[in-house]
Short mmCIF file of C-alpha atoms in Angstrom, two decimals:
data_model
loop_
_atom_site.label_atom_id
_atom_site.label_comp_id
_atom_site.label_asym_id
_atom_site.label_seq_id
_atom_site.Cartn_x
_atom_site.Cartn_y
_atom_site.Cartn_z
CA MET A 1 6.96 -13.41 -6.09
CA HIS A 2 4.57 -9.93 -4.48
CA SER A 3 5.23 -8.06 -5.73
CA SER A 4 4.31 -6.18 -4.29
CA ILE A 5 4.52 -6.06 -3.65
CA SER A 6 4.31 -6.36 -4.67
CA ARG A 7 3.71 -6.50 -5.02
CA ARG A 8 2.59 -10.03 -5.01
CA GLY A 9 -1.93 -11.47 -3.04
CA ARG A 10 -2.06 -14.81 -4.70
CA ARG A 11 -3.40 -17.33 -2.46
CA ALA A 12 -5.68 -17.21 0.27
CA ALA A 13 -6.64 -20.66 2.79
CA ILE A 14 -5.12 -23.71 1.97
CA ALA A 15 -5.24 -26.89 4.05
CA ALA A 16 -2.50 -27.66 6.77
CA VAL A 17 -1.97 -24.00 6.89
CA ALA A 18 -2.49 -21.50 9.28
CA VAL A 19 -4.81 -18.66 8.04
CA VAL A 20 -5.16 -15.27 8.87
CA ALA A 21 -8.39 -13.54 8.39
CA THR A 22 -8.77 -9.97 9.54
CA GLY A 23 -6.82 -7.50 11.99
CA THR A 24 -4.15 -8.25 14.14
CA ALA A 25 -4.00 -11.54 12.75
CA LEU A 26 -2.66 -10.70 10.12
CA LEU A 27 1.59 -11.85 10.17
CA THR A 28 0.72 -14.91 12.64
CA GLY A 29 2.94 -15.77 15.77
CA CYS A 30 0.57 -14.57 18.28
CA GLY A 31 -0.36 -18.11 19.17
CA SER A 32 2.12 -20.06 21.18
CA ASP A 33 3.91 -23.28 21.42
CA GLY A 34 3.14 -24.08 24.61
CA ASP A 35 5.86 -25.14 26.71
CA THR A 36 7.58 -26.36 23.02
CA SER A 37 11.09 -25.52 22.66
CA ALA A 38 14.17 -26.27 20.63
CA ARG A 39 16.10 -28.96 22.68
CA GLY A 40 16.46 -31.95 21.51
CA THR A 41 14.51 -33.59 19.40
CA GLU A 42 11.23 -31.97 21.48
CA ARG A 43 8.27 -30.87 18.63
CA ILE A 44 8.61 -27.56 17.62
CA THR A 45 6.01 -25.52 15.44
CA LEU A 46 7.14 -23.27 13.12
CA ARG A 47 5.38 -19.68 11.88
CA ILE A 48 5.55 -18.54 8.24
CA GLY A 49 4.00 -15.44 7.48
CA THR A 50 3.43 -14.81 3.17
CA PHE A 51 0.80 -12.71 1.77
CA GLY A 52 -0.18 -14.23 -2.28
CA SER A 53 0.82 -17.70 -3.01
CA PHE A 54 4.11 -18.65 -2.75
CA GLY A 55 4.09 -22.66 -3.81
CA TYR A 56 4.38 -24.36 -0.19
CA ASP A 57 1.99 -25.20 0.56
CA ASP A 58 0.40 -29.09 0.86
CA GLU A 59 -2.79 -28.39 -0.55
CA THR A 60 -2.22 -26.83 -4.47
CA GLY A 61 1.52 -26.75 -3.96
CA ALA A 62 4.58 -27.91 -4.55
CA LYS A 63 3.85 -30.28 -0.80
CA LEU A 64 7.40 -28.55 0.77
CA TYR A 65 5.73 -28.50 4.18
CA ALA A 66 4.93 -31.82 4.07
CA ALA A 67 8.14 -32.81 2.67
CA TYR A 68 10.43 -31.11 4.92
CA GLU A 69 8.12 -32.25 8.41
CA ARG A 70 8.84 -35.61 6.59
CA LEU A 71 13.10 -34.91 7.25
CA HIS A 72 12.09 -33.02 10.53
CA PRO A 73 9.82 -35.34 12.28
CA HIS A 74 10.01 -32.78 15.59
CA ILE A 75 9.25 -29.88 13.31
CA LYS A 76 5.61 -28.46 12.36
CA ILE A 77 4.82 -25.91 9.59
CA GLU A 78 1.92 -23.53 10.18
CA GLU A 79 1.64 -20.68 7.20
CA SER A 80 -0.46 -17.81 7.67
CA ASN A 81 -1.54 -16.24 4.29
CA VAL A 82 -2.95 -12.78 3.28
CA SER A 83 -4.18 -11.38 0.15
CA ASP A 84 -2.97 -7.70 0.56
CA GLY A 85 0.34 -7.17 1.14
CA GLN A 86 0.02 -3.42 1.82
CA LYS A 87 -1.00 -5.01 4.75
CA TYR A 88 0.74 -7.71 5.81
CA TRP A 89 3.93 -5.16 5.19
CA ASP A 90 2.22 -2.39 7.86
CA THR A 91 1.71 -5.16 9.75
CA LEU A 92 5.08 -6.58 10.09
CA LYS A 93 6.29 -3.17 10.46
CA LEU A 94 5.25 -2.41 13.50
CA ARG A 95 5.04 -6.26 15.36
CA LEU A 96 9.18 -5.51 14.44
CA SER A 97 9.53 -2.25 15.75
CA GLN A 98 7.82 -4.07 19.25
CA ASN A 99 9.90 -7.12 19.21
CA SER A 100 7.13 -9.13 19.23
CA GLY A 101 4.07 -10.86 17.25
CA VAL A 102 6.44 -12.21 14.31
CA ALA A 103 6.12 -15.53 12.10
CA ASP A 104 9.99 -17.85 12.80
CA ILE A 105 10.27 -16.86 8.74
CA GLN A 106 8.02 -13.51 6.90
CA ALA A 107 7.87 -12.91 3.18
CA ILE A 108 8.93 -10.08 1.89
CA GLU A 109 8.08 -8.02 -0.98
CA VAL A 110 10.85 -7.05 -3.92
CA GLY A 111 9.03 -3.26 -3.05
CA TYR A 112 10.07 -3.78 0.41
CA ILE A 113 13.60 -4.81 0.13
CA ALA A 114 15.25 -1.55 0.47
CA GLU A 115 12.82 -0.52 3.13
CA ALA A 116 14.18 -3.78 5.02
CA THR A 117 17.78 -3.68 4.70
CA GLY A 118 17.46 0.19 5.70
CA THR A 119 19.22 1.82 9.06
CA ALA A 120 16.46 1.60 10.59
CA MET A 121 15.50 -2.26 10.24
CA ALA A 122 18.29 -3.79 9.47
CA GLY A 123 19.16 -5.02 12.79
CA LYS A 124 16.20 -6.65 13.31
CA TRP A 125 17.06 -9.98 10.47
CA VAL A 126 18.97 -12.77 10.94
CA ASP A 127 21.91 -12.64 8.92
CA LEU A 128 21.14 -15.82 6.40
CA GLY A 129 24.61 -15.37 4.78
CA LYS A 130 25.95 -17.03 8.08
CA GLU A 131 23.27 -19.29 9.17
CA GLY A 132 21.73 -22.08 7.63
CA GLY A 133 24.23 -23.12 5.99
CA ALA A 134 22.36 -21.80 2.43
CA ASP A 135 25.01 -21.18 -0.43
CA LEU A 136 24.48 -17.99 -1.33
CA ASP A 137 26.85 -18.33 -4.91
CA ASP A 138 22.69 -20.47 -6.25
CA PHE A 139 21.10 -17.47 -6.69
CA LEU A 140 20.94 -14.61 -9.37
CA ASP A 141 24.10 -11.74 -8.46
CA TRP A 142 21.09 -9.00 -7.85
CA LYS A 143 18.95 -10.95 -5.64
CA VAL A 144 21.57 -11.95 -3.40
CA LYS A 145 22.28 -7.75 -4.06
CA GLN A 146 18.76 -7.01 -3.16
CA ALA A 147 18.92 -7.98 0.28
CA THR A 148 22.09 -7.44 1.82
CA THR A 149 22.69 -4.05 3.72
CA ALA A 150 25.34 -1.74 3.61
CA ASP A 151 27.59 -3.67 6.41
CA GLY A 152 27.56 -6.96 4.25
CA ARG A 153 24.37 -9.10 6.19
CA VAL A 154 22.39 -10.97 3.72
CA ILE A 155 18.82 -10.97 5.68
CA GLY A 156 16.57 -12.36 3.04
CA LEU A 157 16.85 -15.74 0.32
CA GLY A 158 14.86 -15.25 -2.75
CA THR A 159 12.44 -17.37 -3.56
CA ASP A 160 11.15 -15.89 -7.22
CA ILE A 161 11.34 -13.44 -9.76
CA GLY A 162 8.86 -11.88 -11.89
CA PRO A 163 9.34 -11.76 -15.41
CA MET A 164 6.26 -10.86 -17.07
CA ALA A 165 3.94 -11.92 -20.14
CA ILE A 166 0.41 -10.87 -20.81
CA CYS A 167 -1.90 -13.92 -19.89
CA TYR A 168 -5.40 -14.42 -21.92
CA ASN A 169 -8.51 -15.99 -21.90
CA LYS A 170 -8.76 -17.78 -25.90
CA ASP A 171 -12.45 -17.98 -25.45
CA LEU A 172 -13.26 -14.02 -24.96
CA PHE A 173 -10.50 -13.49 -27.83
CA ALA A 174 -12.40 -15.89 -30.16
CA ARG A 175 -15.99 -14.60 -29.32
CA ALA A 176 -14.48 -11.05 -29.63
CA GLY A 177 -13.37 -11.71 -33.30
CA LEU A 178 -9.74 -11.33 -32.18
CA PRO A 179 -6.98 -14.03 -33.05
CA THR A 180 -6.10 -16.78 -30.24
CA THR A 181 -2.05 -18.21 -30.98
CA ARG A 182 -0.10 -16.83 -28.64
CA GLU A 183 1.83 -15.79 -31.68
CA GLU A 184 -0.70 -13.71 -33.81
CA VAL A 185 -1.43 -13.08 -30.23
CA ALA A 186 1.73 -11.33 -29.16
CA ALA A 187 2.00 -9.90 -32.95
CA LEU A 188 -0.88 -7.56 -31.75
CA TRP A 189 1.22 -5.15 -29.18
CA ALA A 190 4.79 -6.46 -29.85
CA GLY A 191 6.79 -3.44 -28.53
CA ASP A 192 4.33 -0.50 -27.66
CA TRP A 193 1.77 -0.32 -24.47
CA SER A 194 -0.63 2.47 -26.85
CA LYS A 195 -1.08 -0.93 -29.38
CA PHE A 196 -1.96 -2.79 -25.95
CA LEU A 197 -5.12 -0.33 -25.63
CA ALA A 198 -5.33 -0.47 -29.69
CA THR A 199 -5.86 -4.36 -29.34
CA GLY A 200 -8.12 -3.46 -26.39
CA GLU A 201 -10.43 -1.04 -28.86
CA LYS A 202 -11.07 -3.48 -30.87
CA TYR A 203 -11.61 -6.39 -27.79
CA LYS A 204 -14.36 -3.78 -26.83
CA ALA A 205 -15.65 -3.15 -29.95
CA ALA A 206 -16.55 -6.84 -30.13
CA ALA A 207 -16.93 -8.00 -26.65
CA PRO A 208 -19.11 -10.66 -24.69
CA ALA A 209 -21.71 -8.53 -23.12
CA GLY A 210 -20.45 -8.42 -19.05
CA THR A 211 -16.71 -8.56 -19.77
CA ALA A 212 -14.06 -5.92 -19.75
CA PHE A 213 -10.75 -6.46 -22.24
CA HIS A 214 -8.16 -6.08 -18.81
CA ASP A 215 -8.54 -6.97 -14.89
CA SER A 216 -7.35 -3.77 -13.70
CA ALA A 217 -6.00 -0.19 -15.08
CA SER A 218 -3.83 -0.54 -11.56
CA GLY A 219 -2.88 -3.85 -12.77
CA LEU A 220 -1.87 -2.45 -16.10
CA PHE A 221 0.09 0.44 -14.33
CA ASN A 222 2.68 -2.25 -12.47
CA ALA A 223 2.84 -3.72 -15.88
CA VAL A 224 4.20 -0.64 -17.53
CA VAL A 225 6.77 0.59 -14.49
CA SER A 226 7.96 -3.04 -14.39
CA SER A 227 9.10 -2.87 -17.89
CA ASP A 228 10.62 1.03 -17.58
CA PRO A 229 14.22 0.79 -16.64
CA VAL A 230 13.46 3.93 -14.34
CA GLN A 231 10.82 3.37 -11.77
CA TYR A 232 10.09 5.06 -8.54
CA ALA A 233 13.80 6.09 -7.67
CA ASP A 234 16.44 7.71 -9.15
CA ALA A 235 20.38 5.93 -9.83
CA ASN A 236 21.22 6.03 -6.61
CA GLY A 237 17.88 4.68 -4.83
CA GLU A 238 16.70 7.64 -3.53
CA LEU A 239 12.79 8.05 -4.41
CA ASP A 240 12.52 10.68 -7.08
CA TRP A 241 8.80 9.49 -8.46
CA GLU A 242 7.55 12.24 -9.49
CA ASN A 243 10.19 12.58 -12.35
CA SER A 244 10.71 9.38 -13.46
CA PRO A 245 9.72 8.55 -16.88
CA GLY A 246 8.97 5.40 -16.38
CA VAL A 247 6.16 5.74 -13.54
CA GLN A 248 4.83 8.70 -15.74
CA LYS A 249 3.95 6.20 -19.23
CA ALA A 250 2.48 3.50 -17.00
CA TRP A 251 0.01 6.48 -15.14
CA ASP A 252 -0.79 7.86 -19.09
CA THR A 253 -1.70 4.29 -20.07
CA ALA A 254 -3.59 3.44 -17.33
CA VAL A 255 -5.38 6.62 -16.71
CA ARG A 256 -6.00 5.86 -21.13
CA ALA A 257 -6.99 2.19 -19.99
CA ALA A 258 -9.09 3.72 -17.35
CA GLN A 259 -10.86 5.97 -19.25
CA GLY A 260 -11.57 4.50 -22.34
CA GLY A 261 -13.44 1.44 -20.14
CA LEU A 262 -11.49 -1.15 -21.23
CA THR A 263 -10.83 -2.53 -17.72
CA ALA A 264 -13.30 -4.48 -15.32
CA LYS A 265 -12.45 -1.88 -12.81
CA LEU A 266 -11.06 -4.70 -10.12
CA ARG A 267 -8.24 -3.77 -7.35
CA GLN A 268 -6.77 -6.96 -8.43
CA PHE A 269 -6.32 -8.83 -4.84
CA ASP A 270 -9.36 -7.19 -2.86
CA GLU A 271 -10.06 -8.99 0.76
CA LYS A 272 -13.72 -9.35 -0.55
CA GLY A 273 -12.85 -11.44 -3.24
CA THR A 274 -14.33 -9.82 -6.06
CA TRP A 275 -10.83 -10.12 -8.55
CA ASN A 276 -11.06 -13.52 -7.64
CA ALA A 277 -14.18 -14.45 -8.60
CA ALA A 278 -13.96 -12.18 -12.28
CA PHE A 279 -10.99 -15.18 -13.24
CA LYS A 280 -13.88 -17.95 -12.18
CA ASN A 281 -16.49 -16.16 -14.36
CA SER A 282 -14.47 -15.41 -16.86
CA LYS A 283 -14.92 -11.58 -16.73
CA PHE A 284 -11.94 -9.55 -18.27
CA ALA A 285 -10.09 -10.72 -21.43
CA THR A 286 -5.89 -10.09 -20.52
CA VAL A 287 -4.42 -9.74 -17.07
CA ALA A 288 -0.34 -8.63 -17.13
CA CYS A 289 0.94 -11.78 -16.09
CA PRO A 290 4.27 -12.54 -14.30
CA SER A 291 5.63 -15.45 -13.83
CA TRP A 292 3.41 -15.52 -9.77
CA MET A 293 0.41 -15.16 -11.55
CA THR A 294 0.34 -18.51 -13.34
CA GLY A 295 -0.70 -19.55 -9.91
CA ILE A 296 -2.86 -17.67 -9.38
CA ILE A 297 -5.04 -18.26 -12.13
CA LYS A 298 -5.31 -21.55 -11.78
CA ASP A 299 -6.65 -21.23 -7.77
CA GLN A 300 -9.12 -18.57 -8.96
CA ALA A 301 -10.17 -19.11 -12.04
CA GLY A 302 -10.58 -23.42 -11.55
CA PRO A 303 -10.60 -26.31 -13.13
CA ALA A 304 -13.57 -25.32 -15.17
CA ASN A 305 -11.22 -23.02 -17.16
CA GLN A 306 -8.66 -25.32 -17.67
CA GLY A 307 -7.21 -25.18 -21.20
CA THR A 308 -8.82 -21.54 -21.37
CA TRP A 309 -5.93 -19.29 -20.72
CA ASP A 310 -3.10 -19.06 -22.84
CA ILE A 311 0.40 -16.86 -22.33
CA ALA A 312 1.66 -14.76 -24.84
CA ALA A 313 4.80 -12.07 -24.54
CA PRO A 314 4.27 -8.91 -23.26
CA PRO A 315 4.95 -5.82 -25.51
CA VAL A 316 7.57 -4.73 -23.64
CA ALA A 317 9.47 -7.23 -21.14
CA GLY A 318 9.72 -6.72 -17.53
CA ASN A 319 10.00 -7.52 -14.04
CA TRP A 320 7.19 -7.19 -11.93
CA GLY A 321 7.57 -8.73 -7.77
CA GLY A 322 9.46 -11.37 -6.53
CA SER A 323 10.20 -11.92 -3.04
CA PHE A 324 12.08 -13.52 -0.03
CA LEU A 325 11.97 -15.00 3.24
CA ALA A 326 13.76 -13.19 6.01
CA VAL A 327 14.24 -14.53 9.99
CA PRO A 328 13.31 -11.73 12.72
CA LYS A 329 15.82 -12.28 15.07
CA ALA A 330 12.81 -12.11 17.63
CA GLY A 331 11.11 -15.48 16.81
CA LYS A 332 10.50 -18.31 18.43
CA HIS A 333 13.19 -20.22 16.61
CA THR A 334 15.89 -18.98 14.95
CA LYS A 335 18.87 -21.77 14.53
CA GLU A 336 15.61 -24.21 13.10
CA ALA A 337 13.95 -21.42 10.98
CA ALA A 338 17.38 -19.95 9.44
CA GLU A 339 17.46 -23.74 8.28
CA LEU A 340 14.01 -24.21 6.56
CA THR A 341 14.25 -20.87 4.80
CA ALA A 342 17.67 -22.13 3.58
CA TRP A 343 15.70 -25.27 2.05
CA LEU A 344 13.08 -23.86 1.22
CA THR A 345 14.79 -21.47 -0.77
CA ALA A 346 17.70 -24.62 -2.29
CA PRO A 347 17.48 -24.30 -5.93
CA GLU A 348 15.48 -28.13 -5.70
CA GLN A 349 12.60 -27.01 -3.61
CA HIS A 350 12.64 -23.78 -6.69
CA ALA A 351 12.30 -26.26 -9.53
CA LYS A 352 9.41 -28.50 -7.42
CA VAL A 353 7.38 -25.14 -6.82
CA PHE A 354 8.16 -23.87 -10.17
CA ALA A 355 6.92 -27.17 -11.50
CA VAL A 356 3.67 -26.83 -9.59
CA ASN A 357 2.52 -22.80 -9.20
CA GLY A 358 4.69 -21.39 -12.17
CA ASN A 359 6.76 -18.70 -9.95
CA ILE A 360 10.02 -18.53 -11.85
CA PRO A 361 12.97 -19.64 -9.51
CA SER A 362 16.26 -17.15 -8.12
CA SER A 363 18.54 -19.52 -8.34
CA LYS A 364 20.71 -19.56 -11.46
CA ASP A 365 21.01 -23.00 -12.11
CA THR A 366 17.95 -24.00 -11.94
CA LEU A 367 16.54 -21.16 -14.26
CA ALA A 368 19.06 -22.81 -16.51
CA SER A 369 18.00 -26.33 -16.35
CA SER A 370 15.55 -28.11 -18.94
CA ALA A 371 13.29 -28.84 -15.91
CA VAL A 372 12.49 -24.56 -16.12
CA GLN A 373 13.01 -23.86 -19.71
CA GLU A 374 10.97 -27.42 -20.92
CA ALA A 375 8.14 -27.13 -18.83
CA LYS A 376 4.87 -27.13 -19.04
CA LEU A 377 1.32 -26.88 -16.86
CA PRO A 378 -0.67 -28.61 -16.82
CA TYR A 379 -3.73 -26.02 -16.53
CA PHE A 380 -2.37 -24.03 -19.69
CA GLY A 381 -1.74 -27.62 -21.97
CA ASP A 382 0.79 -27.35 -24.33
CA THR A 383 1.84 -23.65 -24.05
CA PRO A 384 5.73 -23.49 -23.29
CA VAL A 385 5.32 -22.37 -19.76
CA GLY A 386 8.50 -22.27 -19.66
CA LYS A 387 10.34 -21.19 -22.05
CA ILE A 388 8.20 -17.98 -22.41
CA PHE A 389 9.20 -16.73 -19.35
CA SER A 390 12.89 -18.30 -18.63
CA SER A 391 13.49 -15.82 -21.75
CA ALA A 392 12.03 -13.38 -20.18
CA ALA A 393 14.06 -13.55 -16.89
CA ALA A 394 17.15 -13.21 -19.12
CA GLY A 395 16.62 -10.16 -20.42
CA ILE A 396 15.78 -8.91 -16.88
CA THR A 397 18.10 -5.41 -15.85
CA PRO A 398 16.70 -4.78 -12.37
CA ALA A 399 15.57 -1.43 -11.80
CA ALA A 400 16.73 0.96 -8.81
CA ILE A 401 14.98 0.53 -5.54
CA SER A 402 14.62 3.24 -2.65
CA ARG A 403 12.97 1.99 1.02
CA TYR A 404 9.60 3.68 -0.35
CA ASP A 405 9.04 2.09 -3.46
CA GLY A 406 6.57 -0.18 -1.72
CA GLN A 407 4.24 1.96 -0.74
CA VAL A 408 4.73 4.85 -3.34
CA LYS A 409 3.64 2.24 -6.01
CA THR A 410 0.31 0.89 -3.51
CA PHE A 411 -0.76 4.93 -2.98
CA LEU A 412 -0.61 4.93 -7.06
CA THR A 413 -2.62 2.23 -7.91
CA ASP A 414 -4.83 2.36 -4.26
CA ASN A 415 -5.71 5.67 -4.23
CA GLY A 416 -4.59 7.25 -7.78
CA ILE A 417 -5.45 5.15 -10.15
CA LEU A 418 -8.64 3.29 -8.56
CA ASP A 419 -10.01 6.66 -7.85
CA ILE A 420 -10.04 7.53 -11.90
CA GLU A 421 -11.14 4.12 -12.44
CA GLN A 422 -14.25 3.62 -9.78
CA ARG A 423 -15.23 7.07 -9.20
CA GLY A 424 -14.05 8.82 -12.26
CA THR A 425 -11.43 11.39 -10.50
CA GLU A 426 -9.54 13.55 -12.92
CA PRO A 427 -6.32 12.58 -13.32
CA ALA A 428 -4.91 15.71 -12.24
CA LYS A 429 -7.02 15.39 -9.56
CA ALA A 430 -5.24 12.41 -8.52
CA TRP A 431 -1.80 12.60 -9.13
CA GLU A 432 -2.31 15.32 -6.51
CA ASN A 433 -3.61 13.13 -3.59
CA VAL A 434 -1.31 11.17 -4.58
CA LYS A 435 1.80 13.35 -3.65
CA LYS A 436 -0.43 14.83 -0.68
CA LEU A 437 -0.09 10.89 0.93
CA VAL A 438 3.21 11.02 -0.26
CA ASP A 439 4.46 14.18 1.33
CA ASP A 440 2.19 13.16 4.60
CA LYS A 441 2.80 9.19 5.34
CA ILE A 442 6.25 9.31 3.93
CA ASP A 443 9.56 10.42 5.76
CA GLN A 444 11.97 11.71 3.38
#
């Protein structure tokens, strides 16, 4: 899922879930169980800290928490969810350094997993290869490798991966005189992100009033860089973003979109909910759409727009996001947390989450199953969602990642691209601003 971190804000409030709003409540774990403990069948509360939409919840998700609570009557589950993945991670790192205030289970976006497994943090996590009962052979090999420390400890279990498509608003395409079937739409930009921008120019020329072709130049940046085999790190996993052809291509594409007036100038996952509201009000016609984005569209565009959105193949295949669940050693109930983590990430639960939320599973058997391959999501009508995303997943070759990928991505998008898009900053100046941020804030 995000993401990044990707980075991956995908839903805010959910029922039966303790949702955190601001400040030090970003991660959960600050409350108390009173005198409860894991002794016998005494009731305990397991707290899960997440960002975005993992699809476990009991309101719009797969109702996995309620199912687990029925299986384990002495356990209550509370999830704290935030929209800003970077703030989530920054707060989590602080609390890990203090060995205090963490949740029993914490989600980690793939953009931060190399940092989580690095020397400074590797010892903070329970080894889920030994605790909790998970079968590591269930997961994609590369997903397990990403969460494995240098000494062979597995600190996270995979939730989802992020094979990418383009989601588009059929009504807005029709009103702008563009084709609307997913095959015709995919053909507009097949093989080249420049063709995607050219389609944006056609849309702009006949756009319905008050709408834009694409939601966000930053989102476009993430999509393009995610489709390149070289991203923020070199082949050895060392940060080398300035020399990355993938970063340069993504930057140039996003700048062209921003300066060409092709975007709605929105910041994805903003805490004010402006981006979310734009889905509901049909303010843009396309959004780069890793599989986990389908859940966001469903929740934010809402029932009134059901059947309006469709999914087409992207210009170039890629993988944006995907996440893990990890158990901090500083948590209150590490044994029970490890068991819940293993259960939530088991193939059976992966299939249930996909059926409701569209998150493509990171378990091999589930990914290959007919339940995924033939799946359709009610919100998207007869769209062969499973076929589209599982086909994209088959072509994923994970890029090398460094422990700074998530933070550098945030600087490039939220500081560099967003300044160009919203404030008219010259691209060369914005690039230099990003370089300064990286030099000042990242200890290499």
